[in-house]
């Protein structure tokens, strides 16, 4: 299959064909997403929590994200690969933002980078990165990197002030040059208003119907522990299956049921005899 391109994503939007995006953080995750035929893979900074064990996305560094991104790139052929730029890697200046974005393209082979937020500083960063030739996916609504400033991990666009800010930000990132925007944790009716107003694809997560959807891989697989966010749908229970499989393995090792002959190598009897003789000769 040919690699997904921005014009192909725009065609999907125009044809009303939903765009499918999922996160991945390593080679097997990317392979699975690729084999499932998704359109876009996001190396999300949610990887900070779901694969690196940080308590939030804030701590992850560019170098750590690059390790994940390179593995994902190696596992994809046709999916369009978007990499999240982590908190702190674009905040200082437009120049810093361009430097970070270029690293994701040059070192990890990213097709685009994703930037959270739509205030004036963010718009300036988007303009600078796009001018440098790197496609940008914007991210508005709930933006986990700055959740503290938003009053926590809570839905956005539910009050007049918040809905108006959301519209301004969504239009702003489009005007700044983003070719696509992720809208997170927003009432479906507000997303509908945004869809009317924007000409770029909207990828929703907890935002009702949009031009496409994204979910965190570990959420949809049921690997993430604890109560999932309201917008998560679990399609499997891989976390429980994994614990059950490791428990069964541990029980068999402890009980002597594993390994059996089928998991062992055969040797020529003379080789075993020679090994025994060598031991015996050393003991004399
Ligand atoms: O980091 C991430 O996985 C994301 C998605 C939730 C959109 O930003």
Short mmCIF file of C-alpha atoms and ligand atoms in Angstrom, two decimals:
data_model
loop_
_atom_site.label_atom_id
_atom_site.label_comp_id
_atom_site.label_asym_id
_atom_site.label_seq_id
_atom_site.Cartn_x
_atom_site.Cartn_y
_atom_site.Cartn_z
CA UNK A 1 0.00 0.00 0.00
CA UNK A 2 1.37 3.51 -0.78
CA UNK A 3 2.29 5.71 2.17
CA UNK A 4 -0.53 7.97 3.37
CA UNK A 5 -0.07 11.61 2.41
CA UNK A 6 -1.65 14.93 3.45
CA UNK A 7 -3.60 15.23 0.14
CA UNK A 8 -4.92 11.68 0.70
CA UNK A 9 -6.07 12.66 4.21
CA UNK A 10 -7.81 15.74 2.79
CA UNK A 11 -9.50 13.55 0.17
CA UNK A 12 -10.78 11.26 2.92
CA UNK A 13 -12.23 14.24 4.75
CA UNK A 14 -13.85 15.56 1.55
CA UNK A 15 -15.35 12.13 0.83
CA UNK A 16 -16.66 11.83 4.40
CA UNK A 17 -14.43 8.76 4.95
CA UNK A 18 -13.37 8.61 8.61
CA UNK A 19 -9.63 8.89 9.26
CA UNK A 20 -8.30 6.31 11.71
CA UNK A 21 -5.41 7.27 13.99
CA UNK A 22 -3.99 5.26 16.88
CA UNK A 23 -0.99 5.83 19.10
CA UNK A 24 2.08 3.58 19.08
CA UNK A 25 5.32 3.78 21.03
CA UNK A 26 7.36 0.80 19.84
CA UNK A 27 8.00 -1.57 16.93
CA UNK A 28 5.38 -4.23 17.77
CA UNK A 29 2.71 -1.60 18.39
CA UNK A 30 3.52 0.07 15.08
CA UNK A 31 3.49 -3.26 13.25
CA UNK A 32 0.06 -4.10 14.70
CA UNK A 33 -1.31 -0.68 13.73
CA UNK A 34 0.15 -1.03 10.26
CA UNK A 35 -1.27 -4.54 9.79
CA UNK A 36 -4.68 -3.29 10.98
CA UNK A 37 -4.53 -0.71 8.19
CA UNK A 38 -4.80 2.53 10.18
CA UNK A 39 -4.26 5.80 8.31
CA UNK A 40 -2.16 7.62 10.90
CA UNK A 41 0.03 6.54 13.82
CA UNK A 42 0.69 9.02 16.60
CA UNK A 43 3.81 8.65 18.72
CA UNK A 44 1.97 10.38 21.53
CA UNK A 45 3.61 11.82 24.60
CA UNK A 46 1.00 9.69 26.39
CA UNK A 47 3.86 7.20 26.02
CA UNK A 48 5.39 9.03 28.99
CA UNK A 49 2.68 7.43 31.11
CA UNK A 50 1.69 4.23 29.34
CA UNK A 51 5.15 2.93 28.47
CA UNK A 52 7.65 4.93 30.54
CA UNK A 53 5.69 5.05 33.79
CA UNK A 54 5.80 8.82 34.43
CA UNK A 55 2.83 10.24 36.33
CA UNK A 56 2.08 12.76 33.55
CA UNK A 57 3.23 13.66 30.04
CA UNK A 58 5.20 16.65 31.30
CA UNK A 59 8.41 14.84 32.28
CA UNK A 60 9.22 13.07 29.03
CA UNK A 61 12.21 14.46 27.10
CA UNK A 62 12.84 14.90 23.37
CA UNK A 63 15.54 12.23 23.49
CA UNK A 64 13.13 9.74 25.08
CA UNK A 65 10.40 10.56 22.54
CA UNK A 66 12.91 10.11 19.72
CA UNK A 67 13.71 6.55 20.84
CA UNK A 68 10.00 5.70 20.72
CA UNK A 69 9.50 7.52 17.41
CA UNK A 70 12.38 5.72 15.67
CA UNK A 71 10.99 2.32 16.69
CA UNK A 72 7.53 3.28 15.41
CA UNK A 73 8.96 4.50 12.10
CA UNK A 74 10.75 1.17 11.66
CA UNK A 75 7.43 -0.61 12.13
CA UNK A 76 5.36 1.41 9.66
CA UNK A 77 5.18 1.37 5.87
CA UNK A 78 1.96 3.02 4.76
CA UNK A 79 0.68 4.80 7.89
CA UNK A 80 1.38 8.54 8.24
CA UNK A 81 3.57 8.98 11.34
CA UNK A 82 2.98 11.98 13.61
CA UNK A 83 5.23 12.63 16.62
CA UNK A 84 4.27 14.65 19.67
CA UNK A 85 6.82 17.29 20.61
CA UNK A 86 7.17 17.10 24.39
CA UNK A 87 6.52 19.85 26.91
CA UNK A 88 9.51 22.18 27.23
CA UNK A 89 10.88 21.42 23.76
CA UNK A 90 9.08 24.26 21.96
CA UNK A 91 8.08 26.72 24.69
CA UNK A 92 11.19 28.93 24.73
CA UNK A 93 11.20 30.31 21.19
CA UNK A 94 10.23 29.69 17.58
CA UNK A 95 13.84 28.73 16.91
CA UNK A 96 13.75 26.09 19.65
CA UNK A 97 10.47 24.76 18.23
CA UNK A 98 11.91 24.47 14.70
CA UNK A 99 15.04 22.75 16.04
CA UNK A 100 12.91 20.18 17.91
CA UNK A 101 10.55 19.57 14.98
CA UNK A 102 13.46 19.09 12.57
CA UNK A 103 15.01 16.50 14.91
CA UNK A 104 11.83 14.42 14.72
CA UNK A 105 11.91 14.53 10.92
CA UNK A 106 15.66 13.97 10.46
CA UNK A 107 16.36 11.51 13.28
CA UNK A 108 13.07 9.59 13.47
CA UNK A 109 11.62 10.02 9.97
CA UNK A 110 8.41 11.66 11.24
CA UNK A 111 5.92 12.78 8.59
CA UNK A 112 4.62 15.54 10.89
CA UNK A 113 4.85 16.79 14.46
CA UNK A 114 1.99 17.51 16.85
CA UNK A 115 1.89 20.60 19.06
CA UNK A 116 -0.56 21.18 21.89
CA UNK A 117 -2.35 24.50 22.42
CA UNK A 118 -3.62 27.41 20.38
CA UNK A 119 -2.64 30.61 22.20
CA UNK A 120 -0.59 33.32 20.45
CA UNK A 121 2.75 31.73 21.40
CA UNK A 122 1.62 28.36 20.05
CA UNK A 123 0.43 29.95 16.80
CA UNK A 124 3.81 31.56 16.37
CA UNK A 125 5.52 28.15 16.89
CA UNK A 126 3.19 26.48 14.35
CA UNK A 127 3.94 29.19 11.77
CA UNK A 128 7.68 28.82 12.32
CA UNK A 129 7.66 25.00 12.07
CA UNK A 130 5.44 25.01 8.97
CA UNK A 131 7.70 27.66 7.37
CA UNK A 132 10.65 25.37 8.03
CA UNK A 133 8.88 22.71 5.95
CA UNK A 134 7.60 20.43 8.70
CA UNK A 135 3.85 19.64 8.60
CA UNK A 136 2.04 20.31 11.88
CA UNK A 137 -0.92 18.62 13.54
CA UNK A 138 -2.38 20.96 16.15
CA UNK A 139 -4.11 19.83 19.36
CA UNK A 140 -6.80 21.89 21.12
CA UNK A 141 -9.43 21.31 23.79
CA UNK A 142 -7.97 19.30 26.64
CA UNK A 143 -4.21 19.65 26.29
CA UNK A 144 -2.62 17.34 28.88
CA UNK A 145 0.80 19.10 28.80
CA UNK A 146 -0.81 22.23 30.27
CA UNK A 147 -3.66 20.55 32.16
CA UNK A 148 -2.70 22.28 35.41
CA UNK A 149 -3.39 25.66 33.81
CA UNK A 150 -6.73 24.31 32.52
CA UNK A 151 -7.76 23.29 36.05
CA UNK A 152 -6.97 19.60 35.59
CA UNK A 153 -7.73 16.85 33.11
CA UNK A 154 -11.26 18.04 32.36
CA UNK A 155 -13.46 18.48 29.31
CA UNK A 156 -13.19 21.84 27.51
CA UNK A 157 -15.72 23.91 25.57
CA UNK A 158 -18.57 23.34 28.04
CA UNK A 159 -19.02 26.99 29.08
CA UNK A 160 -19.51 30.06 26.90
CA UNK A 161 -16.00 31.33 27.64
CA UNK A 162 -14.36 27.97 27.04
CA UNK A 163 -16.35 27.25 23.83
CA UNK A 164 -15.45 30.65 22.39
CA UNK A 165 -11.77 30.18 23.28
CA UNK A 166 -11.85 26.76 21.62
CA UNK A 167 -13.27 28.20 18.39
CA UNK A 168 -10.63 30.96 18.40
CA UNK A 169 -7.85 28.43 18.96
CA UNK A 170 -9.11 25.99 16.32
CA UNK A 171 -9.40 28.75 13.71
CA UNK A 172 -6.05 30.13 14.84
CA UNK A 173 -4.13 26.87 14.37
CA UNK A 174 -5.70 26.44 10.93
CA UNK A 175 -4.67 29.96 9.91
CA UNK A 176 -1.17 29.37 11.33
CA UNK A 177 -0.76 26.49 8.88
CA UNK A 178 -1.64 23.27 10.75
CA UNK A 179 -2.91 20.73 8.21
CA UNK A 180 -4.97 18.80 10.78
CA UNK A 181 -6.14 19.30 14.36
CA UNK A 182 -6.75 16.91 17.25
CA UNK A 183 -9.70 18.01 19.38
CA UNK A 184 -9.73 16.38 22.82
CA UNK A 185 -12.51 16.10 25.42
CA UNK A 186 -15.01 18.53 23.92
CA UNK A 187 -18.83 18.20 23.73
CA UNK A 188 -19.94 16.63 20.44
CA UNK A 189 -22.14 19.64 19.58
CA UNK A 190 -19.18 22.00 19.88
CA UNK A 191 -17.08 19.73 17.66
CA UNK A 192 -19.92 19.89 15.13
CA UNK A 193 -19.64 23.70 15.13
CA UNK A 194 -15.88 23.41 14.58
CA UNK A 195 -16.40 20.99 11.68
CA UNK A 196 -18.61 23.55 9.96
CA UNK A 197 -15.98 26.25 10.39
CA UNK A 198 -12.72 24.43 9.61
CA UNK A 199 -11.42 23.24 6.25
CA UNK A 200 -8.74 20.96 7.75
CA UNK A 201 -9.50 17.47 9.12
CA UNK A 202 -10.48 17.25 12.79
CA UNK A 203 -9.34 14.12 14.62
CA UNK A 204 -11.47 13.69 17.72
CA UNK A 205 -10.77 12.01 21.03
CA UNK A 206 -13.68 12.33 23.40
CA UNK A 207 -15.13 14.90 21.01
CA UNK A 208 -17.96 13.00 19.32
CA UNK A 209 -18.08 12.49 15.57
CA UNK A 210 -15.28 14.16 13.68
CA UNK A 211 -13.37 13.63 10.44
CA UNK A 212 -11.39 10.97 12.27
CA UNK A 213 -10.76 9.43 15.66
CA UNK A 214 -7.69 8.70 17.76
CA UNK A 215 -7.33 6.48 20.82
CA UNK A 216 -4.34 5.61 22.97
CA UNK A 217 -3.31 2.08 21.99
CA UNK A 218 -2.87 0.90 25.58
CA UNK A 219 -6.36 2.18 26.44
CA UNK A 220 -8.10 0.41 23.56
CA UNK A 221 -6.16 -2.79 24.22
CA UNK A 222 -7.10 -2.72 27.90
CA UNK A 223 -3.47 -2.57 29.09
CA UNK A 224 -3.77 0.68 31.04
CA UNK A 225 -4.53 0.05 34.72
CA UNK A 226 -7.29 1.85 36.61
CA UNK A 227 -10.49 3.51 35.47
CA UNK A 228 -10.17 4.77 31.89
CA UNK A 229 -11.30 8.23 30.76
CA UNK A 230 -14.99 8.51 29.78
CA UNK A 231 -14.12 8.58 26.08
CA UNK A 232 -12.10 5.36 26.08
CA UNK A 233 -13.57 2.22 24.61
CA UNK A 234 -11.71 -1.00 25.43
CA UNK A 235 -11.62 -3.47 22.55
CA UNK A 236 -9.58 -6.14 24.39
CA UNK A 237 -8.32 -7.05 27.85
CA UNK A 238 -4.65 -7.52 27.02
CA UNK A 239 -3.51 -6.31 30.46
CA UNK A 240 -5.43 -9.10 32.25
CA UNK A 241 -4.47 -11.63 29.55
CA UNK A 242 -0.80 -10.69 30.02
CA UNK A 243 -0.93 -11.12 33.80
CA UNK A 244 -2.71 -14.47 33.36
CA UNK A 245 -0.09 -15.67 30.85
CA UNK A 246 2.87 -14.68 33.06
CA UNK A 247 1.18 -16.25 36.10
CA UNK A 248 0.66 -19.52 34.18
CA UNK A 249 4.33 -19.49 33.09
CA UNK A 250 5.52 -18.82 36.65
CA UNK A 251 3.31 -21.62 38.00
CA UNK A 252 4.67 -24.10 35.43
CA UNK A 253 8.31 -23.15 36.11
CA UNK A 254 7.78 -23.49 39.85
CA UNK A 255 5.86 -26.77 39.44
CA UNK A 256 8.35 -28.30 36.97
CA UNK A 257 5.78 -28.46 34.14
CA UNK A 258 7.89 -26.21 31.91
CA UNK A 259 10.06 -26.83 29.97
CA UNK A 260 9.05 -30.19 28.48
CA UNK A 261 10.76 -32.19 25.72
CA UNK A 262 9.11 -30.17 22.97
CA UNK A 263 10.92 -27.01 24.15
CA UNK A 264 14.35 -28.67 24.44
CA UNK A 265 17.18 -29.38 22.00
CA UNK A 266 18.34 -32.91 21.21
CA UNK A 267 22.04 -33.86 21.35
CA UNK A 268 23.95 -36.75 19.83
CA UNK A 269 24.49 -39.36 22.63
CA UNK A 270 28.28 -39.19 21.97
CA UNK A 271 28.22 -35.45 22.69
CA UNK A 272 26.55 -36.03 26.06
CA UNK A 273 29.01 -38.81 26.83
CA UNK A 274 31.95 -36.60 25.85
CA UNK A 275 30.71 -33.80 28.10
CA UNK A 276 30.34 -36.23 31.03
CA UNK A 277 33.83 -37.65 30.42
CA UNK A 278 35.35 -34.18 30.35
CA UNK A 279 33.78 -33.38 33.73
CA UNK A 280 34.98 -36.72 35.11
CA UNK A 281 38.54 -36.10 33.87
CA UNK A 282 38.61 -32.64 35.49
CA UNK A 283 37.48 -34.12 38.81
CA UNK A 284 40.29 -36.71 38.97
O1 LIG B 1 -0.29 11.86 23.55
C1 LIG B 1 -1.30 11.38 23.03
O2 LIG B 1 -1.51 10.15 22.98
C2 LIG B 1 -2.27 12.30 22.46
C3 LIG B 1 -3.59 11.75 22.06
C4 LIG B 1 -4.41 11.50 23.26
C5 LIG B 1 -4.27 12.62 21.08
O3 LIG B 1 -2.01 13.46 22.36
#
